[in-house]
PDB file of C-alpha atoms in Angstrom:
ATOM      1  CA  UNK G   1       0.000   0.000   0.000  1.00 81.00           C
ATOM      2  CA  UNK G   2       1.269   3.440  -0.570  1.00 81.00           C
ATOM      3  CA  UNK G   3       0.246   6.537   0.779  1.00 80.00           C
ATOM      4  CA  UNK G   4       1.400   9.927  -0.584  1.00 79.00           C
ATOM      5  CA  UNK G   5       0.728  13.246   0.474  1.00 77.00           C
ATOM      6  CA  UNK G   6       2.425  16.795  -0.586  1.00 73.00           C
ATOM      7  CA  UNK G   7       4.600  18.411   0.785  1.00 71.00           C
ATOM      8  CA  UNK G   8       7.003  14.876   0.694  1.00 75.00           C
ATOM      9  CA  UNK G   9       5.002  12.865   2.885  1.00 80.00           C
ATOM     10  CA  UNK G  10       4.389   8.806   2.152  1.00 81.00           C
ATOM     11  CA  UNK G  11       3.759   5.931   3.588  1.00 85.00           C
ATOM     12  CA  UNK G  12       4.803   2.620   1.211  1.00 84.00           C
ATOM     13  CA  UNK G  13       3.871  -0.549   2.983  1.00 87.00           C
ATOM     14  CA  UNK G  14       5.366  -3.938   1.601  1.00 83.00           C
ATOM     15  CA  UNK G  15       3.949  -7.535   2.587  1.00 82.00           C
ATOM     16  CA  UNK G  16       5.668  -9.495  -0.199  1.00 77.00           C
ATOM     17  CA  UNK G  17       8.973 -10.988  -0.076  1.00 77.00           C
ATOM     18  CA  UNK G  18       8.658  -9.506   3.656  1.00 81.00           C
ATOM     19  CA  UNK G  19       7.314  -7.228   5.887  1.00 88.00           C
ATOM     20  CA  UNK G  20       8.701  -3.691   5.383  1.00 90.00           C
ATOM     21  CA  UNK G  21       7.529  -0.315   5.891  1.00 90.00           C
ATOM     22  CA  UNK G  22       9.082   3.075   4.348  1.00 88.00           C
ATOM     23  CA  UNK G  23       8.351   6.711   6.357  1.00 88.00           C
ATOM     24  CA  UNK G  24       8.559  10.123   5.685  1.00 85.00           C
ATOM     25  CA  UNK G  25       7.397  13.093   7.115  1.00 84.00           C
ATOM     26  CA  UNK G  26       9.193  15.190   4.557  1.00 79.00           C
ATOM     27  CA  UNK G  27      12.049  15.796   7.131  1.00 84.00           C
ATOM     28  CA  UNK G  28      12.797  11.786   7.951  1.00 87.00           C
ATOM     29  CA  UNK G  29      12.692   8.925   6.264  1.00 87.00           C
ATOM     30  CA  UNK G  30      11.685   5.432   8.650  1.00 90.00           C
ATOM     31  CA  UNK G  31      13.042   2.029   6.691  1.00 89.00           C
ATOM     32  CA  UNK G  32      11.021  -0.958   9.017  1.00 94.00           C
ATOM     33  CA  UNK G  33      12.125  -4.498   8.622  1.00 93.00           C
ATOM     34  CA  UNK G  34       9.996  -6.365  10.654  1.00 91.00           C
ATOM     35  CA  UNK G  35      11.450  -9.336   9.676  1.00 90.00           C
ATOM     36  CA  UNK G  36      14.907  -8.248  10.637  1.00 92.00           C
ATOM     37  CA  UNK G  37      13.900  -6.224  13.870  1.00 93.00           C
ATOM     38  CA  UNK G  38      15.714  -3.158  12.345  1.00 95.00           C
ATOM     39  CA  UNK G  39      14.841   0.126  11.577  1.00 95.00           C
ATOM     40  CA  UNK G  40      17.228   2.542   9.760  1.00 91.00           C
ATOM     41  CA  UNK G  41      16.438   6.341  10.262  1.00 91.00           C
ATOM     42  CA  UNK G  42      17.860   9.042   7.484  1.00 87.00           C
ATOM     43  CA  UNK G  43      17.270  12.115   6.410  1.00 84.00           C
ATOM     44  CA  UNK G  44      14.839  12.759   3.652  1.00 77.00           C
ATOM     45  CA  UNK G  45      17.769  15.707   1.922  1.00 68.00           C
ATOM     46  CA  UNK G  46      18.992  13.050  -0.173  1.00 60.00           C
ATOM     47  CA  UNK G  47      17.877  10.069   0.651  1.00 55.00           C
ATOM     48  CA  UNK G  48      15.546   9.141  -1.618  1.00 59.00           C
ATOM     49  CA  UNK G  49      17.094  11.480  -5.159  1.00 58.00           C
ATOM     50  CA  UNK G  50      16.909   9.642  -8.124  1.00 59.00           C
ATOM     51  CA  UNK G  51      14.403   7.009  -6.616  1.00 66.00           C
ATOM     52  CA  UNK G  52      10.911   5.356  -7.462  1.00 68.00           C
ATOM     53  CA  UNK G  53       9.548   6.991  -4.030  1.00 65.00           C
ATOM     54  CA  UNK G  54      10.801  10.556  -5.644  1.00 65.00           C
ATOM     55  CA  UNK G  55       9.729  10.040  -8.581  1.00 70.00           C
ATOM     56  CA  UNK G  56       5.600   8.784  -7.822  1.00 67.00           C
ATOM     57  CA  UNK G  57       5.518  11.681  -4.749  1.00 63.00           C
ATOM     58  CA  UNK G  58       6.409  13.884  -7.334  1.00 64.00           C
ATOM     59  CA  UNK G  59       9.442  15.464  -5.253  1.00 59.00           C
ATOM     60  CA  UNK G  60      12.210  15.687  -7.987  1.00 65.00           C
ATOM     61  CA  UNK G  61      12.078  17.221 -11.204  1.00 74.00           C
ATOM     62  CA  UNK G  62      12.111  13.710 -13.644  1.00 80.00           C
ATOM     63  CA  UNK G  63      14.267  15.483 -16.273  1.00 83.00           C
ATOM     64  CA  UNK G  64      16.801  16.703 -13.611  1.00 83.00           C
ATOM     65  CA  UNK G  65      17.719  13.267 -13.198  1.00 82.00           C
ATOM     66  CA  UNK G  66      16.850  10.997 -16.171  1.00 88.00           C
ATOM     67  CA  UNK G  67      16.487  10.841 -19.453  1.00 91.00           C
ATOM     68  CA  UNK G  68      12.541  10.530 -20.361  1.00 91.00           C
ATOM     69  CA  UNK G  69      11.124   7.969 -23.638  1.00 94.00           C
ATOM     70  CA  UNK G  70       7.303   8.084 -24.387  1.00 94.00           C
ATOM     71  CA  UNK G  71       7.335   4.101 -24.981  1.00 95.00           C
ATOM     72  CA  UNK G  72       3.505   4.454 -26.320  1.00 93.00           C
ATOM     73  CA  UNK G  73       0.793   2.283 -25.908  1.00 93.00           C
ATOM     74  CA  UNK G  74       1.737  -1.078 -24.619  1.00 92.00           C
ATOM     75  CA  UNK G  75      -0.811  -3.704 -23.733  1.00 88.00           C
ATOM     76  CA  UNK G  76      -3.523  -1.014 -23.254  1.00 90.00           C
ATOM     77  CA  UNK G  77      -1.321   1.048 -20.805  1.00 92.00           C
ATOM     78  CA  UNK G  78       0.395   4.286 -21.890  1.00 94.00           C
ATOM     79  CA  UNK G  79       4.651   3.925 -21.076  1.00 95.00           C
ATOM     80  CA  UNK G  80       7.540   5.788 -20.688  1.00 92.00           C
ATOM     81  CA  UNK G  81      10.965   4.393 -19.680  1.00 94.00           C
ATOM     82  CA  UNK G  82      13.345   6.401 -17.607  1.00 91.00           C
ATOM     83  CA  UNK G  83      16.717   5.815 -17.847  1.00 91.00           C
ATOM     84  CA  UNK G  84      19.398   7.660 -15.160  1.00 88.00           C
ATOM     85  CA  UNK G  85      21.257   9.807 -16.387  1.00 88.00           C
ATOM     86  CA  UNK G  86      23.645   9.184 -13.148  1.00 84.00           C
ATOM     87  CA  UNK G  87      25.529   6.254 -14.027  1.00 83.00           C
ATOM     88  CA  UNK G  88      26.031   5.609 -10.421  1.00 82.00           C
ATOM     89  CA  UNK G  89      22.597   4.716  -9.794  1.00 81.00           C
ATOM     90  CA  UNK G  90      21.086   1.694  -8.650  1.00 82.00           C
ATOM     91  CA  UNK G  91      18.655   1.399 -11.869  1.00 86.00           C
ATOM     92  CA  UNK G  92      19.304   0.664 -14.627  1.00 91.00           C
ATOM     93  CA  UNK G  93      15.769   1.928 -16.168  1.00 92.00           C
ATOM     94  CA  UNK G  94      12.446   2.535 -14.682  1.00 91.00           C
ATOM     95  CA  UNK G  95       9.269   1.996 -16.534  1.00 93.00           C
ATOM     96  CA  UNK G  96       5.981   3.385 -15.735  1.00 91.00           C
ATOM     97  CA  UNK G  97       2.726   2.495 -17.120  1.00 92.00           C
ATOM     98  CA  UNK G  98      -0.421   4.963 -16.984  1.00 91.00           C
ATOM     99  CA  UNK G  99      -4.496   4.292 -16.844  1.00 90.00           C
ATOM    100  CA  UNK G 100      -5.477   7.440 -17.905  1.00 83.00           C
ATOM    101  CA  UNK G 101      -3.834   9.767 -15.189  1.00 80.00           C
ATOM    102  CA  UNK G 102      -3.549   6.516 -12.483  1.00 85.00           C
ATOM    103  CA  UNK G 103      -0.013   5.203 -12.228  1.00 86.00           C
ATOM    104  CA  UNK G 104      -0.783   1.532 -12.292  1.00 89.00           C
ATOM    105  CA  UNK G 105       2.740  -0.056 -12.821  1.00 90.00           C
ATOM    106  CA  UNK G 106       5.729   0.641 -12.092  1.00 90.00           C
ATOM    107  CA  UNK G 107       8.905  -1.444 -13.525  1.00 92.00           C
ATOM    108  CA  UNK G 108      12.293  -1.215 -12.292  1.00 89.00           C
ATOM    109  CA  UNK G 109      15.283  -2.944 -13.800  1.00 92.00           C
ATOM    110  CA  UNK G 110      18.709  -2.409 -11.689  1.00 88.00           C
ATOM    111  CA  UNK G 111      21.875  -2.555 -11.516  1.00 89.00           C
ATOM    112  CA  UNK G 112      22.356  -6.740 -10.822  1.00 91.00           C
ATOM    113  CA  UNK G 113      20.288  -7.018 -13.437  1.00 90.00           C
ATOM    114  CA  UNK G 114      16.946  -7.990 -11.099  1.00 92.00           C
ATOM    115  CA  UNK G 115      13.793  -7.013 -12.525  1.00 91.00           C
ATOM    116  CA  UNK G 116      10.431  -5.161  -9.723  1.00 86.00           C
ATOM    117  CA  UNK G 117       7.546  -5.152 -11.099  1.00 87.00           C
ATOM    118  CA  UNK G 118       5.187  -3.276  -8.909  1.00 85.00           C
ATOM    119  CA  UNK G 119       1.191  -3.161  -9.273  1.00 86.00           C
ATOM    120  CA  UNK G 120      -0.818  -0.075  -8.151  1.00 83.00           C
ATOM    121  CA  UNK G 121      -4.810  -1.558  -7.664  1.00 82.00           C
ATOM    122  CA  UNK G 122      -7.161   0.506  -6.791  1.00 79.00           C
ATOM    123  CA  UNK G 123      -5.571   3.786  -7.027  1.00 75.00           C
ATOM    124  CA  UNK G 124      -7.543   6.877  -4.847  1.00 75.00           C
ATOM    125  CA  UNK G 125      -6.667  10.202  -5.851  1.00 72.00           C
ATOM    126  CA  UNK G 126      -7.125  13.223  -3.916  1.00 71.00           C
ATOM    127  CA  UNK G 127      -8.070  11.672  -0.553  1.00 74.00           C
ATOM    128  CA  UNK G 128      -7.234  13.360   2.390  1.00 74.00           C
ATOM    129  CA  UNK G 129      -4.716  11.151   4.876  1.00 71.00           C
ATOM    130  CA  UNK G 130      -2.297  12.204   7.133  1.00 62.00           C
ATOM    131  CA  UNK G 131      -1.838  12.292  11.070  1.00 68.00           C
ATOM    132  CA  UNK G 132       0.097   8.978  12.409  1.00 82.00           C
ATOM    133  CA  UNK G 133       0.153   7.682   8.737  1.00 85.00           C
ATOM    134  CA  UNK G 134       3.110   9.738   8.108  1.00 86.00           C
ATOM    135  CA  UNK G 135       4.962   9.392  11.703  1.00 87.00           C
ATOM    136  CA  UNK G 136       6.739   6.246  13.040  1.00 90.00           C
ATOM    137  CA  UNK G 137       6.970   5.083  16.647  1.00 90.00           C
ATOM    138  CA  UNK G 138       9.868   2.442  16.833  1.00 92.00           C
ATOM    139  CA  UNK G 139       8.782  -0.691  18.474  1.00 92.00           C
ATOM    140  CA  UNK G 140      10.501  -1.764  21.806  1.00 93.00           C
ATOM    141  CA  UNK G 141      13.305  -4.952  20.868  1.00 93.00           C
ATOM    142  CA  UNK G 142      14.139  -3.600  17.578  1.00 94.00           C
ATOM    143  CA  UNK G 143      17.364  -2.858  16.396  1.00 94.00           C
ATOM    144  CA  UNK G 144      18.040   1.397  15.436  1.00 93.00           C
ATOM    145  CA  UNK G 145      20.237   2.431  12.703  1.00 92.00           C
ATOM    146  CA  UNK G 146      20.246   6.431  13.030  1.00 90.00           C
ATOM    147  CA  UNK G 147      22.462   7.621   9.651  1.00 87.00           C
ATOM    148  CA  UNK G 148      21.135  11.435  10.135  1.00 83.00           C
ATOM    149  CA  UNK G 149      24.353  11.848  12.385  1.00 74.00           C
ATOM    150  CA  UNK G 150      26.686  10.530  10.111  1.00 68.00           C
ATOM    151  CA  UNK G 151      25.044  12.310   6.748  1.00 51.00           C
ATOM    152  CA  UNK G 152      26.045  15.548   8.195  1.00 55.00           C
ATOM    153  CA  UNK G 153      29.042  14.484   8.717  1.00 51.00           C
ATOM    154  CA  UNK G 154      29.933  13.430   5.702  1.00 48.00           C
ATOM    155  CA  UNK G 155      31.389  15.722   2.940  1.00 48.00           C
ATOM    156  CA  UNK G 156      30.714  15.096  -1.287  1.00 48.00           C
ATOM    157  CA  UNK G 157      33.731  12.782  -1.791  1.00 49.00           C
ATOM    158  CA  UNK G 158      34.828  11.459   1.305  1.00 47.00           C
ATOM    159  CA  UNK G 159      33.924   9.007   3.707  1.00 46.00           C
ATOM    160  CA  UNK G 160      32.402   9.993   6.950  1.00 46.00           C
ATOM    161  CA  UNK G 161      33.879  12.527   8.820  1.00 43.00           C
TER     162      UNK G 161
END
């Protein structure tokens, strides 16, 4: 399930492989594995450039960072492929297939050469959410990786500081 809301807030719940659950409140990004009792905690600045979650919450300007082909009509959907134009990035391409104005598939070839496919069902536009959707309480026993230290300490080019 994902949940988006402007200015930068989602909510993108995964089930299948495993359990995993991705915050932001537009300031901090929450990464949940419930299956490995972890969460890692980041700051949104950069985190999530040049990724699917930028790209459907609409954060990032698509032509900033890739290179945009109208793919057409495809299997009744309407496509275009985006391919990175950082060559450091962990996709390779990104295709994403429109129902009218509803995002209803997203496809994500990387790096290793593993293909996502990702369905959207039942896509709800315009609905007002918010409140604890967009905030996360970490749950007693669970293992906390906090990287917003270490991203300000870390300069363009180096390791961390």
């Amino acid at each position: 399930k994902v949940y988006m809301q402007n200015p930068g807030r989602y909510r993108w719940e995964y089930e299948i492989p495993y359990e995993q659950l991705l915050i932001t409140d537009s300031e901090t990004l929450w990464i949940y594995d419930k299956d490995l009792e972890q969460v890692t905690i980041k700051n949104v600045t950069g985190a999530i450039d040049n990724t699917p979650a930028a790209i459907i919450s609409g954060q990032q300007n698509i032509n900033e960072y890739y290179v945009v082909l109208n793919m057409g009509v495809i299997d009744g959907f309407d496509w275009i492929e985006l391919t990175p134009r950082d060559m450091e990035s962990q996709y390779r391409s990104i295709r994403l297939g429109f129902d009218k104005n509803n995002l209803i598939m997203m496809v994500m070839n990387d790096t290793l050469g593993q293909i996502t496919r990702i369905e959207f069902l039942n896509p709800v536009r315009n609905k007002r959410v918010g409140g604890p959707l967009f905030t996360f309480t970490i749950p007693e026993g669970v293992d906390v990786i906090d990287e917003r230290q270490l991203q300000k300490n870390v300069t363009p080019g180096t390791g961390p500081g």
